[in-house]
Amino acid sequence: MAADAALPLPDASALGPDEALAALGSSKAGLTTAEALSRRLTYGPNALRTHGAGALTVLARQFRSYLLLLLLVAAAVSAAVGELTEASIIAAIMTMSVGLGFFNEYRSEKAVEALHSQIRHVVFADRDGVTGEIDVTDLVPGDVVHVKIGDVVPADLRLLAAHDLECDESVLTGEARAAAKSTAPISAASAADAEVGNCAFMGTIVSSGDGVGVVVRTGGKTEFGAIALRLGERHDLTAFQRGLQDFSRMLVIVTGALAGSILVINVLLGRSVLQSALFALAIAVGLTPQLLPAIVTVSLATGARRLARKQVIVKRLVCIEDLGNVEVLFTDKTGTLTEGHITFERALDPAGVESQGVLSLAAVCSDATGNELDRALWETPGLDAALTGWTVVERLPFDHDRQLASVLADNPSGRTIVAKGAPEAILARCTDVPEGAAAFLDGLFEAGERVVAVASRAAYGDKLIRDDEKGFALAGFLLFADPPKEGVGDSLARLKRLGVHLKIVTGDNGKVAAHLCSALGLEVGRVITGADLETMDDETLGAALPETRIFARVSPEQKSRIIRLQRSLGVEVGFLGDGVNDAIALHDADVGISVESAVDVAKDAADVVLLTKDLGILADGVVEGRRIFANTIKYVLMGTSSNFGNMFSAAGASLLLSFLPMLPTQILLNNLLYD
């Protein structure tokens, strides 16, 4: 096997980590830039397909309309009976409608394709011995990639290191339970795609832990790629699309009944069957707003370009109307209502006294490339000194179920387990909590402080598992600052004027969220926590939703449940989120909204992506969606009412006059020019 050849997955899983690297012509330091470029020419981009449809596909879409089918029938009948003039005019109407629709939709496809290029998916990979960000599409077999919780696995990987790593592989296997991962070789004979414990597969989601892997397969050669290329991409119809489809179907039924009645009545009055049939067809065509598909496309394309100038990328054009119809918007707190740049303030012991010891424990249990709280802590001057004498043996990364992270570490005093996370989660695992600590913590929450608790205990083993995360002594608290975003009050007031009710869904403490809402002038209302949700059935929660503004310490499944119940109350629901724990809710909302800086899984699940996380920009999107919807409805109402008035008058006059009041060609030309 050539050193630069992609390795069959069963072979990769049967080899040890070092052997797999050697077989792929790589090393723990990754590929060189030159070698990666060479392999890119051989294997192509790591992509399933590029956004946008070909010209023929866009052209075919133009005929997915009941109205155009009616025109086709009319043209065919006219041609069949020898009325070539009428057939030509109908063909001209169809050509203009289809041509206008094609021109604008193809242009909009190209525009959206350009917008999609602004949404970058990056991954941390080793090139030339240095770990850095590269675009996912640039990955090639042999690249060494780092993945962590919230990442979408960018290619099929043979794992080289795994720390409490679990992947949600339901997209491939249908199994809801996350698959635990390790690095141990397995028999090639028993290796089945999407069931290999030492491999992570493209398209699956890292639900816990982190790891390092070498790329084995990319693009369409991956298991996920093979499925995606077979099935293609299908989207459910939006509420607006379903409404237009139902309207078109109703028009066809009414038009068919009216045209049939006119034909029968004119024949009974002794007129030529051919003349009566052509007049009935002309009436049928005259009743329909023939340019409706083109008008909708023009409105959507124009709206997409307007929104793009306002830093709003619409992944599917038809979602613009749904964005305008949002009545309830659920959003997180950090980065939306606040600046989103978290800074570390101080470390306190349980009595509220600043403590270097608490800072040292927190530093040991932090990762410089971890979440925003860890990164803020590592920006503290002199933090390296706090780590003096400590050696980390093993880590259990943070996840949203435990709401904490822990490490097994050695120091001069002995082996220790240190845990850091949400105060409620840490206190629940502590058997030693100084008197007054709980009351002091409540005071911090009431003051709107963002707090992380730190605890520790002695340890004696060589391994760290989740069952070890108990029996702690509370060490103290870390305080972080994230001030309200400048101008957010004006954005909130604007959304309120637009009739959009804002609700906060946060992983933070409810008292902290309530304090922030009060400071911004938002009505706090009722606060429901994740623990409260566990005790509430759907009926009770549904009754509480109208008066509830804040949902605190909620899990991903609870977010999804809240969204689904809010939708069941008959309102259009939007959800703004950027984390892995937001992906389910983004999918379940009428309109999922994410931001360019979000994790990959959130951007993939969203319908709309904001290049800047700003409620003011979102308000612009709502206004634009409503403008487009209003313009479309204006055309429908104007065209339909005018057409019905004209055609009913012509049909009625035909019963009283001895001749047809309008020739079919006159009716068709009148409608064409009017449209």
XYZ file of C-alpha atoms in Angstrom, residues 424-674:
251
model
C -25.571 23.541 42.216
C -23.856 20.514 40.653
C -20.711 20.907 42.772
C -22.567 21.429 46.068
C -24.686 18.348 45.392
C -21.435 16.313 45.294
C -19.908 17.874 48.421
C -20.008 16.286 51.878
C -18.035 19.130 53.436
C -19.608 22.580 52.955
C -18.625 25.318 55.468
C -21.488 26.947 57.339
C -22.751 30.066 55.594
C -21.341 29.113 52.163
C -24.784 28.439 50.664
C -26.119 31.777 51.903
C -23.043 33.583 50.561
C -23.564 31.895 47.179
C -27.216 33.024 47.082
C -26.048 36.572 47.700
C -23.680 36.361 44.741
C -26.506 35.125 42.520
C -28.840 37.882 43.718
C -26.158 40.425 42.777
C -26.046 39.009 39.250
C -22.566 37.498 39.557
C -21.610 34.624 37.270
C -20.218 31.969 39.617
C -18.309 28.705 39.200
C -17.727 26.475 42.214
C -14.497 24.560 42.932
C -14.127 21.482 45.146
C -11.529 18.770 45.812
C -10.785 15.577 47.715
C -7.917 13.175 48.203
C -7.534 10.340 45.692
C -5.554 7.117 45.638
C -6.224 5.379 42.309
C -4.663 5.779 38.882
C -7.920 6.238 36.985
C -10.663 8.860 37.057
C -14.261 7.885 36.322
C -17.555 9.714 36.800
C -18.398 7.718 39.918
C -15.366 9.329 41.577
C -16.997 12.767 41.346
C -18.434 12.774 44.886
C -17.432 13.245 48.503
C -15.815 16.616 47.827
C -14.960 19.441 50.187
C -16.049 22.834 48.854
C -12.950 24.927 48.174
C -14.568 28.169 47.003
C -15.952 30.149 44.110
C -14.732 31.810 40.934
C -16.414 35.055 39.863
C -16.658 36.062 36.205
C -17.992 39.247 34.611
C -20.003 39.545 31.400
C -21.598 43.026 31.269
C -24.793 43.825 29.306
C -24.216 44.502 25.621
C -24.239 48.152 24.618
C -27.460 49.096 22.837
C -29.220 45.830 23.640
C -31.984 47.739 25.469
C -32.941 49.515 22.228
C -32.985 46.195 20.344
C -35.233 44.645 22.983
C -37.611 47.606 22.795
C -37.707 47.314 18.992
C -38.531 43.590 19.146
C -41.287 44.380 21.626
C -42.760 46.973 19.243
C -42.680 44.325 16.509
C -44.739 42.034 18.729
C -41.905 39.539 19.324
C -41.945 38.206 22.892
C -38.424 37.424 24.143
C -37.780 34.505 26.501
C -34.414 33.532 27.992
C -33.170 29.933 27.975
C -29.856 29.718 29.805
C -27.513 27.283 31.463
C -26.773 29.952 34.075
C -28.466 30.409 37.424
C -32.029 31.760 37.299
C -31.328 34.564 39.776
C -28.411 35.795 37.657
C -30.597 35.811 34.530
C -33.411 37.600 36.404
C -30.991 40.260 37.637
C -29.798 40.907 34.088
C -33.344 41.091 32.707
C -34.330 43.591 35.378
C -31.282 45.717 34.566
C -32.302 45.758 30.887
C -35.901 46.681 31.627
C -37.334 43.289 30.691
C -40.299 41.953 32.591
C -38.938 38.988 34.542
C -42.160 37.089 35.130
C -41.861 33.505 36.301
C -38.529 31.670 36.433
C -38.511 27.917 35.813
C -35.410 25.789 36.373
C -34.426 22.471 34.883
C -35.204 20.840 38.225
C -38.713 22.347 38.109
C -39.229 20.965 34.582
C -38.497 17.438 35.809
C -41.558 17.647 38.074
C -43.930 19.230 35.514
C -45.987 17.305 32.990
C -46.668 18.779 29.542
C -50.080 20.152 30.523
C -48.688 21.972 33.560
C -45.721 23.351 31.642
C -47.935 24.442 28.741
C -50.143 26.400 31.143
C -47.072 28.060 32.686
C -45.433 29.107 29.403
C -47.367 32.366 28.796
C -46.235 33.861 32.111
C -42.658 32.495 32.094
C -39.781 34.586 30.772
C -36.697 32.722 32.070
C -35.722 29.047 31.889
C -32.514 28.377 33.837
C -30.133 25.396 34.180
C -31.972 23.498 31.440
C -30.668 20.501 29.497
C -30.751 20.157 25.677
C -33.760 17.835 25.872
C -35.590 20.289 28.117
C -34.949 23.128 25.654
C -36.477 21.030 22.905
C -39.479 20.210 25.069
C -40.068 23.902 25.833
C -39.896 24.792 22.122
C -42.306 22.030 21.093
C -44.851 22.945 23.764
C -44.656 26.644 22.868
C -45.349 25.763 19.218
C -48.316 23.639 20.284
C -49.933 26.833 21.623
C -50.335 28.006 18.010
C -47.573 30.606 17.757
C -44.549 30.855 15.453
C -41.410 30.161 17.489
C -37.828 31.222 16.796
C -34.803 29.975 18.701
C -31.394 31.681 18.795
C -28.529 29.498 19.962
C -24.885 28.759 19.246
C -23.889 25.744 21.346
C -24.011 21.987 20.909
C -26.735 21.890 23.566
C -28.848 24.147 21.312
C -28.855 21.920 18.217
C -32.027 19.977 19.052
C -33.982 23.129 19.880
C -32.734 24.844 16.691
C -34.102 21.936 14.688
C -37.446 21.885 16.524
C -38.195 25.624 16.245
C -40.142 27.099 13.332
C -37.028 29.167 12.622
C -33.645 28.099 13.975
C -31.224 31.034 14.211
C -27.511 30.706 14.891
C -24.390 32.830 14.505
C -21.229 32.544 12.434
C -19.116 31.939 15.549
C -21.328 29.030 16.699
C -20.218 25.409 16.891
C -20.626 23.494 13.640
C -23.605 21.440 14.772
C -25.559 24.598 15.664
C -24.844 26.264 12.308
C -25.854 23.102 10.481
C -29.153 22.875 12.386
C -30.066 26.553 11.865
C -32.172 28.039 9.064
C -30.689 31.524 9.468
C -27.130 32.487 10.414
C -26.228 35.925 11.795
C -22.703 37.087 11.011
C -22.896 39.154 14.205
C -24.727 38.048 17.348
C -26.933 41.115 17.706
C -30.666 41.304 18.422
C -30.801 44.524 16.407
C -29.716 42.608 13.315
C -32.290 39.942 14.096
C -34.973 42.637 14.321
C -33.935 43.782 10.828
C -34.479 40.216 9.662
C -37.968 40.102 11.170
C -38.902 43.378 9.471
C -37.554 42.178 6.123
C -39.446 38.897 6.423
C -42.679 40.757 7.087
C -42.073 43.130 4.182
C -41.582 40.253 1.753
C -44.621 38.404 3.077
C -46.722 41.561 2.764
C -45.561 42.182 -0.815
C -46.348 38.615 -1.823
C -49.811 38.732 -0.260
C -50.472 42.087 -1.980
C -49.830 40.505 -5.354
C -51.971 37.463 -4.534
C -54.900 39.585 -3.342
C -54.587 42.161 -6.121
C -54.097 39.681 -8.945
C -56.707 37.197 -7.774
C -59.411 39.751 -7.006
C -58.814 41.573 -10.295
C -58.760 38.365 -12.318
C -61.902 36.999 -10.683
C -63.721 40.288 -11.214
C -62.753 40.478 -14.868
C -63.446 36.831 -15.645
C -66.763 36.654 -13.800
C -67.854 39.762 -15.729
C -66.801 38.207 -19.044
C -68.433 34.874 -18.154
C -71.657 36.571 -17.090
C -71.732 38.767 -20.202
C -71.329 35.679 -22.397
C -74.690 34.445 -21.126
C -76.490 37.655 -22.137
C -74.796 38.500 -25.422
C -75.118 36.702 -28.716
C -71.354 36.720 -29.107
C -68.406 36.123 -26.802
C -67.559 39.437 -25.057
C -63.790 38.809 -25.191
C -61.745 36.606 -27.427
C -59.405 34.146 -25.704
C -56.406 36.027 -27.099
C -57.688 39.297 -25.631
C -58.169 37.754 -22.180
C -54.700 36.260 -22.184
C -52.956 39.392 -23.439
C -54.837 41.518 -20.895
C -53.657 39.338 -18.013
C -50.109 39.130 -19.306
C -49.770 42.907 -19.591
C -51.489 43.438 -16.217
